[in-house]
Structures are given as C-alpha cells and as structure tokens.
CSV table of C-alpha atoms in Angstrom, one decimal:
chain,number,residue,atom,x,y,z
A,717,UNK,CA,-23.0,-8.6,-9.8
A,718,UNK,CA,-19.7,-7.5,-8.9
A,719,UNK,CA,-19.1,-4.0,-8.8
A,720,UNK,CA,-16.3,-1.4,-9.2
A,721,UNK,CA,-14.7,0.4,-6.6
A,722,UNK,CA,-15.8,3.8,-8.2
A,723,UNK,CA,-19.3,2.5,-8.3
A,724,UNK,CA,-19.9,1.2,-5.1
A,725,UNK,CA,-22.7,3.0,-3.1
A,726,UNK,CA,-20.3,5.3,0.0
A,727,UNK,CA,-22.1,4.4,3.5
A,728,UNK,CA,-25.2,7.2,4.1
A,729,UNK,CA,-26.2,7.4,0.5
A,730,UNK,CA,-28.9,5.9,-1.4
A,731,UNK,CA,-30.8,3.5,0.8
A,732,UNK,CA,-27.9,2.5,3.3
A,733,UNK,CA,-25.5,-0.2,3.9
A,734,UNK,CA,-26.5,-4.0,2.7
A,735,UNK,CA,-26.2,-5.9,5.1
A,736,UNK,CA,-22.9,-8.2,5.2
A,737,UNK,CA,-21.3,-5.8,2.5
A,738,UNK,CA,-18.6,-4.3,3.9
A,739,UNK,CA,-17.8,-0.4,3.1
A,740,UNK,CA,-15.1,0.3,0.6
A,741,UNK,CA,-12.0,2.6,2.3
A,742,UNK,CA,-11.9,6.3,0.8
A,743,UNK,CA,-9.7,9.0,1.4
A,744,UNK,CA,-7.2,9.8,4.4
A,745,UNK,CA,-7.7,6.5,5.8
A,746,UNK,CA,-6.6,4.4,2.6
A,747,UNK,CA,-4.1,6.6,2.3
A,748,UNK,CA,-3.1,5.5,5.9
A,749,UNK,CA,-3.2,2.1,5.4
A,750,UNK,CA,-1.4,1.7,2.2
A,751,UNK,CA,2.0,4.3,3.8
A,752,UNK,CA,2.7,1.2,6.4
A,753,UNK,CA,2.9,-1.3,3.5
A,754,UNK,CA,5.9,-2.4,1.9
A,755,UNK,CA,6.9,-0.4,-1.5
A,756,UNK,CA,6.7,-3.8,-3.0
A,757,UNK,CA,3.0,-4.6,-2.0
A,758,UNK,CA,2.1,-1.2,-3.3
A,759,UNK,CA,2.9,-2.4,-7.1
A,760,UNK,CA,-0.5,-4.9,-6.7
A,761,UNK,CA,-2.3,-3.0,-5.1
A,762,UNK,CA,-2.4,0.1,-7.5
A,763,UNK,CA,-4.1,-2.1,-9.7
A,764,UNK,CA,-7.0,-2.9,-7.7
A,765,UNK,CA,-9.1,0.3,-9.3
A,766,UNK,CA,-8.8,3.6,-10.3
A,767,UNK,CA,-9.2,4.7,-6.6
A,768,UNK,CA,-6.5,2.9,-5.3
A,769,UNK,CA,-4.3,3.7,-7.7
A,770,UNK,CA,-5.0,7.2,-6.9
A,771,UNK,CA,-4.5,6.8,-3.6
A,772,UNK,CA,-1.2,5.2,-3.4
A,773,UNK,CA,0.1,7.7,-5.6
A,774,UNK,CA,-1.0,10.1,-2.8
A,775,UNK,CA,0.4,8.1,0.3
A,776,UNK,CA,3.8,8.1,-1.5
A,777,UNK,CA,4.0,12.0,-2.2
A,778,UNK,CA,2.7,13.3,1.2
A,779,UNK,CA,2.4,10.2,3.9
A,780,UNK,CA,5.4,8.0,3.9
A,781,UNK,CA,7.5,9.1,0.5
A,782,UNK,CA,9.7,6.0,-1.3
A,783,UNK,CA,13.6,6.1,-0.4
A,784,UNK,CA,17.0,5.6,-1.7
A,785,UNK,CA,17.4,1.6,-1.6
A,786,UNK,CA,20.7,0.1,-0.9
A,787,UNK,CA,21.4,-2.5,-3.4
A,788,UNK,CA,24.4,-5.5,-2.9
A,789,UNK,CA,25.8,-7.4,-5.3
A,790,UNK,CA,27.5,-10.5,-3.8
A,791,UNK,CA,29.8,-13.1,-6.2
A,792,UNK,CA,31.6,-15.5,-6.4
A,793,UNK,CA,35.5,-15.8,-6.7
A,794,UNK,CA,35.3,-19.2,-7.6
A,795,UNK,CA,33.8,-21.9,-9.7
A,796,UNK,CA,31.3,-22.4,-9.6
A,797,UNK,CA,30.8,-18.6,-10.9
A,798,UNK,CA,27.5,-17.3,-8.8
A,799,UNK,CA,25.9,-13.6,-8.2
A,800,UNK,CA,22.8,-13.0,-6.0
A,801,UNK,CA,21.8,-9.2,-5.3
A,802,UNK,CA,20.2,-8.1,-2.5
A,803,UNK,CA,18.2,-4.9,-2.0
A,804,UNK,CA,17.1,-2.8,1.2
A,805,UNK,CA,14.2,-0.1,1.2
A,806,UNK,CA,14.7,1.8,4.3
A,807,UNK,CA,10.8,3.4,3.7
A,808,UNK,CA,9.7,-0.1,4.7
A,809,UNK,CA,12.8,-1.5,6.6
A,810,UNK,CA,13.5,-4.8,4.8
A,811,UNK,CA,15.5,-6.9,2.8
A,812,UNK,CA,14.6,-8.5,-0.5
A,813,UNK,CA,16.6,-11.0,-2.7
A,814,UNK,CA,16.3,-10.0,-6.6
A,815,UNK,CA,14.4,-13.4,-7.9
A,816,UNK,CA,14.3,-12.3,-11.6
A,817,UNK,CA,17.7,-12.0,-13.6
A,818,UNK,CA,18.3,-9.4,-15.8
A,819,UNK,CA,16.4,-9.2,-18.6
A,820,UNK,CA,19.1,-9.1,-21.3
A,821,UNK,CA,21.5,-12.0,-19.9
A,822,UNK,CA,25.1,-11.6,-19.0
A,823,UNK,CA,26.9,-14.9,-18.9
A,824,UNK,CA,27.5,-16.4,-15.3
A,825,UNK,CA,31.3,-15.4,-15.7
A,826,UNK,CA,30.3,-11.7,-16.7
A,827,UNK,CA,27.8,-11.4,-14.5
A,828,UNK,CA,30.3,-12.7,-11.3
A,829,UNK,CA,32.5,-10.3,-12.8
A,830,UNK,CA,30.8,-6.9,-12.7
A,831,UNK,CA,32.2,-4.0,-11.8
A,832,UNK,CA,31.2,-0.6,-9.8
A,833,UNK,CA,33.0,2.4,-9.5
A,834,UNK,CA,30.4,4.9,-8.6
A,835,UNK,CA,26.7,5.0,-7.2
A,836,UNK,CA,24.4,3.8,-10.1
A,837,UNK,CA,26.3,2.3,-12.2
A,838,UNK,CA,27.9,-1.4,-13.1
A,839,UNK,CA,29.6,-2.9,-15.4
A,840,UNK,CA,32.0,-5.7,-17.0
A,841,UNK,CA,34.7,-4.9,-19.0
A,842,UNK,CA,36.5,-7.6,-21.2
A,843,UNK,CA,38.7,-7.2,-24.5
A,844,UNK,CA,35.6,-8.6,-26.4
A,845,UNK,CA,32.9,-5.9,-24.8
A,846,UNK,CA,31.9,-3.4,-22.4
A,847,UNK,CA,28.6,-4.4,-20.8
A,848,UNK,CA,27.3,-1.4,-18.5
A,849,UNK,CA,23.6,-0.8,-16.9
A,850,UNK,CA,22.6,1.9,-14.8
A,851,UNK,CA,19.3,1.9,-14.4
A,852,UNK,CA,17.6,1.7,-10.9
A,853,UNK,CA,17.9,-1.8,-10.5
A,854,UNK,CA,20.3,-2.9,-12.8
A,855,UNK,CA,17.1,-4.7,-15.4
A,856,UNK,CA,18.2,-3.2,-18.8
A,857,UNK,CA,21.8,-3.9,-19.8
A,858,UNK,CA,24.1,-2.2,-22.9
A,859,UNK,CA,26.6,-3.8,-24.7
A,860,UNK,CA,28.8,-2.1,-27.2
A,861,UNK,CA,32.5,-2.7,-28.3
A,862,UNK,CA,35.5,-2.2,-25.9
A,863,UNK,CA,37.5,0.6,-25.9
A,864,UNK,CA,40.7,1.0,-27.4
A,865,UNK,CA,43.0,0.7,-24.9
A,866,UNK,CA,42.8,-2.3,-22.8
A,867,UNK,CA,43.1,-1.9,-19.1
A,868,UNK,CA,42.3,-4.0,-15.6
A,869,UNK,CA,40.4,-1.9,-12.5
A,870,UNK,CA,39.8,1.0,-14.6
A,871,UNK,CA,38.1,4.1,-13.3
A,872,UNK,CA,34.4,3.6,-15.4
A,873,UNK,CA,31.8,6.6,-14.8
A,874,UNK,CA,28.5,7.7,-16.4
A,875,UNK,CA,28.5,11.3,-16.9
A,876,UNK,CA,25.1,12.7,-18.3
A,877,UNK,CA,24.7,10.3,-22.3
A,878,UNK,CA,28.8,9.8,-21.7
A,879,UNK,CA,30.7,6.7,-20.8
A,880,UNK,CA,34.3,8.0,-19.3
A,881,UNK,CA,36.7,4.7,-18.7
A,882,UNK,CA,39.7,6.0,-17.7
A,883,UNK,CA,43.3,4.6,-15.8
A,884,UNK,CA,43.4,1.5,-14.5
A,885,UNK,CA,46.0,-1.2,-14.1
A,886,UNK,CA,48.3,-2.5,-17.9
A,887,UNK,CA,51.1,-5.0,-18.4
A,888,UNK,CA,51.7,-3.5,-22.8
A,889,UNK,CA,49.9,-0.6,-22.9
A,890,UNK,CA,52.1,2.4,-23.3
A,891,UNK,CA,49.8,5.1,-21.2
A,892,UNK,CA,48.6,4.2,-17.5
A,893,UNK,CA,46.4,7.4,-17.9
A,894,UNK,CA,44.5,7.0,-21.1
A,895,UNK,CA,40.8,8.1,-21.2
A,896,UNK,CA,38.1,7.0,-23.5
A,897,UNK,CA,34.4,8.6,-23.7
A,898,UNK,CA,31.8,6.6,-25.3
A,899,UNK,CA,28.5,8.2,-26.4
A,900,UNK,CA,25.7,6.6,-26.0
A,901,UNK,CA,23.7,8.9,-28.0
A,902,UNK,CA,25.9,8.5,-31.2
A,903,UNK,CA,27.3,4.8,-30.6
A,904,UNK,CA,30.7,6.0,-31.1
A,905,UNK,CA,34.2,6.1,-28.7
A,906,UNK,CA,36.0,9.0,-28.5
A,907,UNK,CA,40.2,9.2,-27.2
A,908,UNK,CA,40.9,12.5,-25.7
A,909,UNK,CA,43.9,13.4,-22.9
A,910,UNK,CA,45.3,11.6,-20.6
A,911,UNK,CA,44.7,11.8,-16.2
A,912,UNK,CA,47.2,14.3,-14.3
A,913,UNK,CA,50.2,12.8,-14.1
A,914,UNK,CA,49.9,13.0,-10.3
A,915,UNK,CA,47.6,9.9,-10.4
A,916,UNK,CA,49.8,7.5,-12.6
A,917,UNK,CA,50.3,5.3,-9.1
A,918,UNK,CA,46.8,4.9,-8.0
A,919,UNK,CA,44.8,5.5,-11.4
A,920,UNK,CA,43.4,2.5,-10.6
A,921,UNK,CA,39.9,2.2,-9.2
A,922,UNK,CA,41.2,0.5,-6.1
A,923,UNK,CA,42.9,3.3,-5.2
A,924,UNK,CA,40.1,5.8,-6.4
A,925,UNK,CA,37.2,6.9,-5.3
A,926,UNK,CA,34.8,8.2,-8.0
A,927,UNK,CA,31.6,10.4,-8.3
A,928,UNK,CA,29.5,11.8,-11.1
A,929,UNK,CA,26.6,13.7,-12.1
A,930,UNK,CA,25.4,14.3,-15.3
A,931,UNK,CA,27.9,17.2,-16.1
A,932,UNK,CA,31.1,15.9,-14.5
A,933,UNK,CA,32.9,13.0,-13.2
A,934,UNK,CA,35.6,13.5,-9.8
A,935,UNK,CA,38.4,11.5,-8.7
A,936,UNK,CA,40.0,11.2,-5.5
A,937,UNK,CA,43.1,9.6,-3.7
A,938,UNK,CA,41.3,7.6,-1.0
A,939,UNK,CA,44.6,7.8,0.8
A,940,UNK,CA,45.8,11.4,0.6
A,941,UNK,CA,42.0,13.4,-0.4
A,942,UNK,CA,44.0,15.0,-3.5
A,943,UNK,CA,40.9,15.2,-6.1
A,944,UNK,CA,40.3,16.3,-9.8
A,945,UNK,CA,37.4,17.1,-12.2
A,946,UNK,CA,37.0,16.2,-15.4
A,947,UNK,CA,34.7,17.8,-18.1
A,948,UNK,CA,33.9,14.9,-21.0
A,949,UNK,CA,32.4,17.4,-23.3
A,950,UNK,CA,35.4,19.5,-22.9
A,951,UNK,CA,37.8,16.5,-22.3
A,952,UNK,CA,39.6,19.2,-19.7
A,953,UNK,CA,40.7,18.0,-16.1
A,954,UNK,CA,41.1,20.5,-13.2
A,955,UNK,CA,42.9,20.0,-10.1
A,956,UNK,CA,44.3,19.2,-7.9
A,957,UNK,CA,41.9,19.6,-5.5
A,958,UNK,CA,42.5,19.5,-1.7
A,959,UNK,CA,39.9,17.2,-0.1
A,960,UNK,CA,41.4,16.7,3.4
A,961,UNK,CA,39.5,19.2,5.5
A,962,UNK,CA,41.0,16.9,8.9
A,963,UNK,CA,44.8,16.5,8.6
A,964,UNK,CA,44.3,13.2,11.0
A,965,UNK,CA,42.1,11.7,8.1
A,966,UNK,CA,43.5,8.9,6.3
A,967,UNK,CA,41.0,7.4,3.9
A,968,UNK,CA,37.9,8.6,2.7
A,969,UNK,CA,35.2,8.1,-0.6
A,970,UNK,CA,33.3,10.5,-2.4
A,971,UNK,CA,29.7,10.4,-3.8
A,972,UNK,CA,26.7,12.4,-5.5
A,973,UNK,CA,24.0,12.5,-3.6
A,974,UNK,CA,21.1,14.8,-5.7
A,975,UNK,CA,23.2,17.5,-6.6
A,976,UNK,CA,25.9,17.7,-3.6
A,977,UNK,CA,29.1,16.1,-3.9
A,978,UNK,CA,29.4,14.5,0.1
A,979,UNK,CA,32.6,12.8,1.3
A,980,UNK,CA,33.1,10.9,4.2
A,981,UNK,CA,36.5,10.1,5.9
A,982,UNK,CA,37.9,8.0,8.9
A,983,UNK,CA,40.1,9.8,11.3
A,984,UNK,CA,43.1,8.6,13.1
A,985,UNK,CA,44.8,5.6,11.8
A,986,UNK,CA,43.6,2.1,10.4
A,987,UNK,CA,44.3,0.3,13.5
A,988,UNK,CA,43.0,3.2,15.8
A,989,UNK,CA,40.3,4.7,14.1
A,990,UNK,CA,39.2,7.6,16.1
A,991,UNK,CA,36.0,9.2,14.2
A,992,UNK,CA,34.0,8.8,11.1
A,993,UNK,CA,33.0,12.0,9.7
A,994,UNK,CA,30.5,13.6,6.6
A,995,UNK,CA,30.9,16.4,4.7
A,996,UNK,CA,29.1,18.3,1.9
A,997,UNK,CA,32.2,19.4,-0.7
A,998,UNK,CA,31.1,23.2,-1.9
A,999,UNK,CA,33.0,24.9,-4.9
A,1000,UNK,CA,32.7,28.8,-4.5
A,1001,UNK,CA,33.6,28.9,-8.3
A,1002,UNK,CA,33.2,27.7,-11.6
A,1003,UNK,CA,36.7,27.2,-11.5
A,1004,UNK,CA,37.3,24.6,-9.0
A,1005,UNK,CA,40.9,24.5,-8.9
A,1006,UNK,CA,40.5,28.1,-6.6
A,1007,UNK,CA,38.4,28.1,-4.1
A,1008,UNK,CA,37.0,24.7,-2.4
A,1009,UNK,CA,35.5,24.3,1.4
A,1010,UNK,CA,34.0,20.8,3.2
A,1011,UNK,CA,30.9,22.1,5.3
A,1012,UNK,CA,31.0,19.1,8.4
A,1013,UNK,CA,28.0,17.7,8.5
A,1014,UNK,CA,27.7,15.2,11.2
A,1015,UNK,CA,29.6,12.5,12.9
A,1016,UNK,CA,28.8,8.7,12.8
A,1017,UNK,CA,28.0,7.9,16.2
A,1018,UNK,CA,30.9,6.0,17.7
A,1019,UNK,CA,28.5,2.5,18.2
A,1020,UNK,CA,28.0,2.7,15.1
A,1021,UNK,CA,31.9,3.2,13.9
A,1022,UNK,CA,32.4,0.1,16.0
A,1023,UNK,CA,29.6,-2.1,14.4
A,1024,UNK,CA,31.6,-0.9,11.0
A,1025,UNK,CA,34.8,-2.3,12.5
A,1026,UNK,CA,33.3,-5.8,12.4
A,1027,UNK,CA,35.4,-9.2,13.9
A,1028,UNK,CA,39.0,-7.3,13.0
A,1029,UNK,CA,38.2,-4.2,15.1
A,1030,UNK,CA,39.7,-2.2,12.5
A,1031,UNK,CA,39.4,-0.4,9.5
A,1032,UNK,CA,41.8,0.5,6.1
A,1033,UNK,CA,39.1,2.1,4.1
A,1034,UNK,CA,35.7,2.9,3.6
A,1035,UNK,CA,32.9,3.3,1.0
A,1036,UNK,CA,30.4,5.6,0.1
A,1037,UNK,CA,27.1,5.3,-2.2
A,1038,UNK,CA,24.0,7.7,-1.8
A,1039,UNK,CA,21.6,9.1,-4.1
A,1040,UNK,CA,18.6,11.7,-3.6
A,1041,UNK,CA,19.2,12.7,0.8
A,1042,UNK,CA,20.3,9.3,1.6
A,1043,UNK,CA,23.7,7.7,1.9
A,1044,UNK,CA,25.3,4.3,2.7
A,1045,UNK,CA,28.8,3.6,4.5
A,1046,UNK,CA,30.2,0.5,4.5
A,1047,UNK,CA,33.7,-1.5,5.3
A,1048,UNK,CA,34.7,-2.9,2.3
A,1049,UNK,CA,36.7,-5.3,4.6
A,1050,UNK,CA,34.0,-6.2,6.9
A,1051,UNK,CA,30.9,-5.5,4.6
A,1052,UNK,CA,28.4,-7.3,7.5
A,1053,UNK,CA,27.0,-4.2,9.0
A,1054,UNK,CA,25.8,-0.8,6.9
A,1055,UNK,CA,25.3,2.3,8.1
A,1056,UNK,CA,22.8,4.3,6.7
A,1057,UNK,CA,22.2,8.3,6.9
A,1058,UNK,CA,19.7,10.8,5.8
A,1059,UNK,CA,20.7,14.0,5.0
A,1060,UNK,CA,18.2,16.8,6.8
A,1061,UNK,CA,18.7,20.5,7.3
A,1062,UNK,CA,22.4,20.7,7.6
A,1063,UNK,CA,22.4,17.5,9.3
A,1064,UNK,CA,22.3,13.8,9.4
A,1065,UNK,CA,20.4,11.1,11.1
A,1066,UNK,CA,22.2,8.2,11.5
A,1067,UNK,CA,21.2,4.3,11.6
A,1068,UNK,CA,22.6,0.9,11.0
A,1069,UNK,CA,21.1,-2.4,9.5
A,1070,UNK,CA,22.9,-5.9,9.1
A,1071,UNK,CA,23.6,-7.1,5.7
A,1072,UNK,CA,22.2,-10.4,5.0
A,1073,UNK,CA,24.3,-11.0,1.9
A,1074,UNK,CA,27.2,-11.5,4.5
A,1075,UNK,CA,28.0,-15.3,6.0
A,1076,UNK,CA,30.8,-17.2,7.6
A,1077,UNK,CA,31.0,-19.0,4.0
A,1078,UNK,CA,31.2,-16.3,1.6
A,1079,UNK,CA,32.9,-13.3,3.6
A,1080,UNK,CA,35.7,-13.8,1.4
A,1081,UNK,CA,34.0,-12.9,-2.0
A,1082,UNK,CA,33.5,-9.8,-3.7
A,1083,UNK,CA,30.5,-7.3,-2.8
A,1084,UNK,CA,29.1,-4.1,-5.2
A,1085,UNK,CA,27.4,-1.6,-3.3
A,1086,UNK,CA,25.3,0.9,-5.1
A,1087,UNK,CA,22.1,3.2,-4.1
A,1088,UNK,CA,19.5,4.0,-6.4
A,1089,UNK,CA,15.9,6.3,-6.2
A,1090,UNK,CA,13.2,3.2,-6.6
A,1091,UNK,CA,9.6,4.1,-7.4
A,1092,UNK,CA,6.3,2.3,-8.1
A,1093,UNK,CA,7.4,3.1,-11.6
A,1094,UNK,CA,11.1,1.1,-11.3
A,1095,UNK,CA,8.9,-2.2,-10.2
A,1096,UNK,CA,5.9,-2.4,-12.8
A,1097,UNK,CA,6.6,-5.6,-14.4
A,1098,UNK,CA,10.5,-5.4,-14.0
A,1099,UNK,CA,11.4,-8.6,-11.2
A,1100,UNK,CA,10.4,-10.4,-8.5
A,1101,UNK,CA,11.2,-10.2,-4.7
A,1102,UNK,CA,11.6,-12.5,-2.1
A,1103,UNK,CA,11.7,-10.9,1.4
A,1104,UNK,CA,14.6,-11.8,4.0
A,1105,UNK,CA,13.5,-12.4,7.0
C-alpha cells in the first residue's frame, strides 16, 4: 500500500525502520536539497505532497530566495519572420529557451516585430492595433485599438492601469510630441499635452531611454542625460531634469529597479570608453524640477567593460533593465556578453554571463531585453523550458 508523505512512519517511532524502505527527508535538510535545484525543477516537485510543498516554499524565503531573470527576445529582420526568447535565472545560473508560445497568438510578423521601451513591458504597435503584455514572462497578451495618432519608435510605457505612448518618429502627422494614455481599467484612450518641446529631435525611443513605476513614467536624452517626468493622471510633465552627474559621460539608460530609479552611464568617448558607472537618481522633493542628486553607486569592473565592448572594442550606447535589487547592462551593438549586478547595501556586486541568443548568423538581428521578478507562482502551468547547455 502506498503511502503519503505526511503518513509515513519518521525513523525511531513506532516499531522502527522496514527494512529496504528508505526514510522520507524532513525539515532543514529538504530544505537544503531543494535551494541547489533549479527554480524550474522546484515547479514538480511542490507537487509531490503537502510536505514538500511546504518546504520549497520555505527554501525560497530563507535559503536561496528566487531572482530577477534576464529575459531576450531575439527576431528576425527577414523572411522568413522568426522570434525565439531566451531567459536566465541567476538563483540557479542557467539559460532556458521558452518552448511554449504565448498563449493568445501574435502573428509571426507581430510577434518579430515587438517592441520594448522599458523593463517589463513589450509590445507591437500597428495602425490596425496595439498588442502589449507585461506580465513576468510575456504569457498573457492585450489587444485593443490603436491610438489616434500614428507614429513609428514611439516612446510606449506602463504606468500603474495606464498605457502612455508618446513621440516617436511621423511622415503626416502634424505633432512629433503627441501623447495618448490608454486605460486599461476603463477600455478607453485618452489625448492630453504634448512632450517638452526640448525633445522634438529625439522623441523617439531610439533616442530615449524610458523608465516607469506605477505612478510615473521618465524620459531621458541618452546622449546629453536631460530628463523629464510625466504624471498620466495629471497629464503634467516636469523638467528638465539634469541627469549628467560626470560631465565626461556621453550615453547612459535609466531604469526602475523596486522603487529606485538607477542610471548607468559610459564615460569618456564611444571609441575610448573610459568607465562604466551606476547610480541611484534621488529627488529631495516632490517637485523634481528643484532639487535632484545621483548617489554613485559602484563601478563595472574594467574586464567586464571590455567583455561589453565585444569584437568592435567599442561602444555608442548602452542599455539598462533591472527589477526588484538586480540589474542587467548590455551593448545594444555587441549584445554577446551581459553584465549582471545586485544591488546590496549601497553597493553592487558585479558579474557577467554570455548570451546564448547571440551567433555569427544572427548578430545582425534585433534583440529585446527585459528583467522580470519570476516565482514558483509565474511557472505553474504557464510554458515549458528547455535548458541551454
């Protein structure tokens, strides 16, 4: 008769231990065992019996705790139309290729299409639709009628239950600068005013880097660190806002990461790049337009800045995605190598892994980096892996 975990007789009680049964594992040393397996692995085994269950749930709070993945999109730029998505879980160090596609299709040309413009959220953008998802790893997609205003490498944000598209590139249109908020709540899209004026050269997203939370949404010049806010439930923008604590740094990307707005930025010049550095961006006041300091908070290890350099030994720009204490810095140019950082005590621990979306056959095509917080919960029942080994 087969029995269940809970009713198993523990080793010294009752009349002892049968003799080729072997004793079920309790306590700290299940715990143990299950923090050195892969997040993935812990999905099956919760369901083994109550017990289990109960104790992954306990290896993940207070032995080895789950991680910000790094997930990469790679597609195609030519027929025919292709996307594969890659996904890292520094917890376990490893690779996975996404098996399962989305559960609401996109069309191969949408889906090879897709955009990013912040951490945790993608999207395509056509005169016929928006199609947007931001859940951990991308499962459930929205689709819901395109703005207004039709637009090319838009600035498109998630800001709390608001959708903010905003800028981006126009051949009829008669504002470079228009904004439109859709609510997701209400199903509706609402116009409201247009970006600084400042921006009108580099609204687009190319030229933009973008963060958000759930209250507001911040742009800045890659280029020259000159920054805004913008408030969808009050539709107001405030700036400008210096973001160039290094006068020697020439490109740099923002991000939320938990509830601190970091920025990192290269220093010296795109052929010569002398430093890579992180700060945290603090506002001493509601209003941000008066009073804004960048607290450094490390240095990427110059190995490192060179590994990010890849075969040109050089780099134009760099990008940012991070979520909860972890961040990921890559070269949008030479996307082959990540670097990854964890944010601890006014610090930053640095590290670097190869990404295996990259080859000699498809460094040309186009690669969407996000970060998202991934949980037992995030994988019950939602797609398969395949590890990359």
């Amino acid at each position: 008769m087969k029995l269940d975990e809970e009713e198993r007789t523990r080793p010294g009680e009752g009349q002892g231990q049968v003799e080729g049964f072997e004793p079920p594992l309790y306590g700290d040393v299940l715990e143990k065992i299950l923090s050195h397996l892969p997040l993935i692995d812990l999905v099956p085994a919760s369901h083994v019996s109550r017990t289990w269950r109960l104790n992954v749930d306990s290896s993940l709070r207070h032995v080895n705790r789950p991680k910000p993945w790094l997930i990469v999109r790679r597609q195609s730029r030519r027929p025919p139309l292709a996307s594969t998505t890659h996904a890292y879980d520094p917890r376990s160090n490893i690779w996975m290729t996404l098996v399962d596609r989305p559960s609401t299709e996109l069309t191969p040309r949408s889906a090879a299409s897709t955009r990013s413009s912040h951490s945790g959220l993608v999207y395509d953008l056509s005169p016929a639709r928006l199609s947007f998802s931001h859940d951990a790893l991308f499962s459930k997609w929205h689709h819901v009628s395109p703005p207004s205003v039709w637009r090319t490498d838009p600035i498109v944000a998630k800001v709390g239950r608001r959708v903010v598209v905003a800028g981006g590139t126009w051949d009829f249109e008669d504002d470079p600068l228009s904004v439109e908020i859709y609510d997701t709540e209400i199903g509706k899209w609402d116009v409201c005013g247009s970006m600084p004026d400042i921006l009108k050269d580099s609204a687009a997203s190319t030229w933009l880097s973008v963060a958000a939370n759930d209250l507001k949404m911040f742009v800045s010049e890659k280029s020259s660190g000159i920054a805004y806010s913008f408030d969808p439930v009050t539709k107001v923008w405030v700036g400008p806002i210096d973001l160039r604590p290094d006068p020697m740094m020439y490109s740099s990307a923002i991000s939320f990461a938990g509830n601190k707005l970091l920025m990192v930025g290269l220093i010296g010049e795109s052929t010569a790049t002398k430093s890579l550095k992180l700060w945290e961006v603090a506002f001493n006041s509601e209003s941000v337009n008066v009073r804004v300091k960048c607290n450094l908070i490390g240095e990427v290890p110059a190995l490192l800045v060179e590994k990010l350099k890849g075969r040109s030994g050089s780099m134009s720009s760099v990008s940012l995605t991070a979520a909860g204490e972890f961040l990921y810095v890559c070269n949008p140019s030479e996307p082959e190598e990540v670097v990854l950082g964890e944010v601890r005590g006014g610090g930053c621990s640095w590290g670097s892994v190869r990404n295996p979306a990259v080859d000699d056959g498809n460094r040309m095509e186009r690669f969407l980096f996000s970060c998202a917080s991934v949980g037992i919960e995030e994988l019950q029942g939602r797609k398969r892996f395949k590890v990359v080994k």
